[in-house]
XYZ file of C-alpha atoms in Angstrom:
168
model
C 59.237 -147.849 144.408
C 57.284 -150.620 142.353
C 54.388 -149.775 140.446
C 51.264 -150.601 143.318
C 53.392 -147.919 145.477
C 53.189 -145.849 142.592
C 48.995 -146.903 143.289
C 48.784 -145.729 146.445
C 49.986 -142.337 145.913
C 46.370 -141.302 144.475
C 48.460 -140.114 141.525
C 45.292 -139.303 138.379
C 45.851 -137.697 135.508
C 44.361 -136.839 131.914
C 47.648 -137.159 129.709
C 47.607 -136.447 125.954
C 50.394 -135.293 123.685
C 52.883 -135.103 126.514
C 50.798 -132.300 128.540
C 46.497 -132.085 129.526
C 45.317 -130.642 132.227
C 41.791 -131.236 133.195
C 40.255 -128.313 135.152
C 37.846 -130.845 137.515
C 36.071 -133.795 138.063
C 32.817 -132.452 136.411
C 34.551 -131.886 133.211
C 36.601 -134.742 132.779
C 33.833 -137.128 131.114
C 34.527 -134.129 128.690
C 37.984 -135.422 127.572
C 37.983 -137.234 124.504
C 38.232 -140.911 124.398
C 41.772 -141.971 124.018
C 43.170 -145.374 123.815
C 46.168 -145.259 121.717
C 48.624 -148.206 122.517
C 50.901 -147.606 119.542
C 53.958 -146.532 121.527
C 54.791 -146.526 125.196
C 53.838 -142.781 125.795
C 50.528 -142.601 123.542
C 50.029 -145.993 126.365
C 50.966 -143.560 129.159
C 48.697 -140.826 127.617
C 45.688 -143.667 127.173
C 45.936 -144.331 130.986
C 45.771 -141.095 132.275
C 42.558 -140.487 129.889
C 41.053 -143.139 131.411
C 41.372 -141.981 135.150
C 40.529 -138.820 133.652
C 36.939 -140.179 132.451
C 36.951 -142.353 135.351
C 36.837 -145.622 133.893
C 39.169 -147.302 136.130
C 38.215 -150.684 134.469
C 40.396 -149.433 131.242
C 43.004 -147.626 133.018
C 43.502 -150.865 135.277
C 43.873 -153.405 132.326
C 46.557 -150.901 130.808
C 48.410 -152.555 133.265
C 48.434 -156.521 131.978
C 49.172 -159.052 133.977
C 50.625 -157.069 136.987
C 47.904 -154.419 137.986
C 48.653 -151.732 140.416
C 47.264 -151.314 143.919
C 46.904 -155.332 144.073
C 43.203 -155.415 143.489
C 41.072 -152.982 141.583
C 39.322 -151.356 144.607
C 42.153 -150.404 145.980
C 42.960 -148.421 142.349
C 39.696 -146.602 142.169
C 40.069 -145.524 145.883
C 43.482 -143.922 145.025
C 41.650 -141.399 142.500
C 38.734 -141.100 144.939
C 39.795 -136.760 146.041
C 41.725 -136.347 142.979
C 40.233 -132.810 141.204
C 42.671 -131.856 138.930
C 46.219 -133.323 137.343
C 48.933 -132.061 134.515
C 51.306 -134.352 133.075
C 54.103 -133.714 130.872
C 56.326 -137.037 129.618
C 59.528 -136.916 128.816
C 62.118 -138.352 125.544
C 60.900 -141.989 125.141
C 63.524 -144.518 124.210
C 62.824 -148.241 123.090
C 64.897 -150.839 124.102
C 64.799 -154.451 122.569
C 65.398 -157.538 124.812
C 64.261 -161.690 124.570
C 61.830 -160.469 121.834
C 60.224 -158.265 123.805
C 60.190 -154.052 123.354
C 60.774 -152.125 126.217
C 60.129 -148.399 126.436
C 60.430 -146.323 129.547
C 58.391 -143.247 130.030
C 59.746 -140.489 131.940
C 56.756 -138.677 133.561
C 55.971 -135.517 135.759
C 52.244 -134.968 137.620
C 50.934 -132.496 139.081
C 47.604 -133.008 140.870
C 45.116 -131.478 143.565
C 42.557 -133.137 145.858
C 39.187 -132.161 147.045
C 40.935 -129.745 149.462
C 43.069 -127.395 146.589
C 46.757 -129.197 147.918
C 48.752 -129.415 144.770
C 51.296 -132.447 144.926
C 53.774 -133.426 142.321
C 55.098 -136.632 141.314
C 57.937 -137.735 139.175
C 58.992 -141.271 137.705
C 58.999 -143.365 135.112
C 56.818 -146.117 133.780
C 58.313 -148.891 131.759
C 55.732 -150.166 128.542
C 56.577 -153.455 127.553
C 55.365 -155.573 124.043
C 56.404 -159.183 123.399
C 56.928 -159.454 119.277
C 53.452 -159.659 117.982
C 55.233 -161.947 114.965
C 56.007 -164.664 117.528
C 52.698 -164.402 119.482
C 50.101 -167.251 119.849
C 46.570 -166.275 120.966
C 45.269 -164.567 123.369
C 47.226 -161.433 121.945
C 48.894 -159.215 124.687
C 49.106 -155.842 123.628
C 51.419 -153.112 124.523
C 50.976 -153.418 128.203
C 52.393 -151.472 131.328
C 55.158 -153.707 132.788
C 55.920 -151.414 135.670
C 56.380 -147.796 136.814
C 58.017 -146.100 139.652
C 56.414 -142.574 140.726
C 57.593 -140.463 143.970
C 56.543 -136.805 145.487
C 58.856 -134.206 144.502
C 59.583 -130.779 145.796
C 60.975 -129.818 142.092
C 58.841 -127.444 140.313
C 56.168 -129.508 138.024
C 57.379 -127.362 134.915
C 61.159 -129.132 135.848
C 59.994 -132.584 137.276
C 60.214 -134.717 134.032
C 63.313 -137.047 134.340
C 65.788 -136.449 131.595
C 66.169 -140.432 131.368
C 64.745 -143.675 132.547
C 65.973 -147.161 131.928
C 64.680 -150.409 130.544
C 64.943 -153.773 133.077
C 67.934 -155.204 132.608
């Protein structure tokens, strides 16, 4: 599943330091503002506080050149019932390739709409960086290249993927 499927599944979540749950909507403008694109999961994280806050405008840039959803409506109306998401990340490995850095991000979420049903997804996003050395401007920061979510029936607590892989 590419990542605008992974749009479409109204997948939101608050993510910091591999697990944050955020009770409801009326409290997540109460998260604290994260945007932390040191590493592929602090990206991850930095997304997921954005939904969280609801400022779709940061969490859909997170994305570079190849947003989700195909246009930014259609990414704010995937969050539009989501209540209240967990999400736990998994061991990140970094991968070098044509001077860029790859790192996929195993991920678990758990969320629940308006109506209290509780789904949980499981995937992996891959982070991408070209070498900042070699860079001309504009910059292009650590970016999300893709990701790949899906339901799951597997517990949230054991959803995490124990690996994902770079593009080859």
């Amino acid at each position: 599943m590419h990542h605008r499927a992974f749009a479409s599944l109204a997948v939101s979540a608050a993510l910091l330091a591999g697990s944050f749950a955020v009770p409801n909507a009326a409290r997540a403008q109460d998260a604290p503002y994260v945007d932390d694109r040191s590493d592929g999961a602090k990206l991850v994280q930095s997304l997921y506080n954005a939904i969280a806050r609801k400022e779709y405008a940061r969490a859909y840039a997170y994305f570079g050149d190849k947003p989700p959803a195909g246009d930014y409506a259609s990414f704010v109306l995937g969050y539009k019932n989501t209540v209240d998401v967990e999400v736990k990340t998994g061991v990140v490995t970094q991968e070098g390739a044509a001077g860029s850095l790859y790192a996929p991000v195993p991920v678990a979420v758990r969320s629940v709409d308006k109506d209290g049903k509780e789904r949980v997804f499981a995937g992996c996003y891959v982070t991408r960086i070209v070498n900042a050395a070699i860079q001309e401007p504009p910059f292009t920061p650590l970016h999300i290249e893709s990701a790949e979510l899906g339901e799951v029936k597997t517990p949230f607590a054991e959803a995490v993927p124990k690996v994902c892989h770079s593009p080859s």
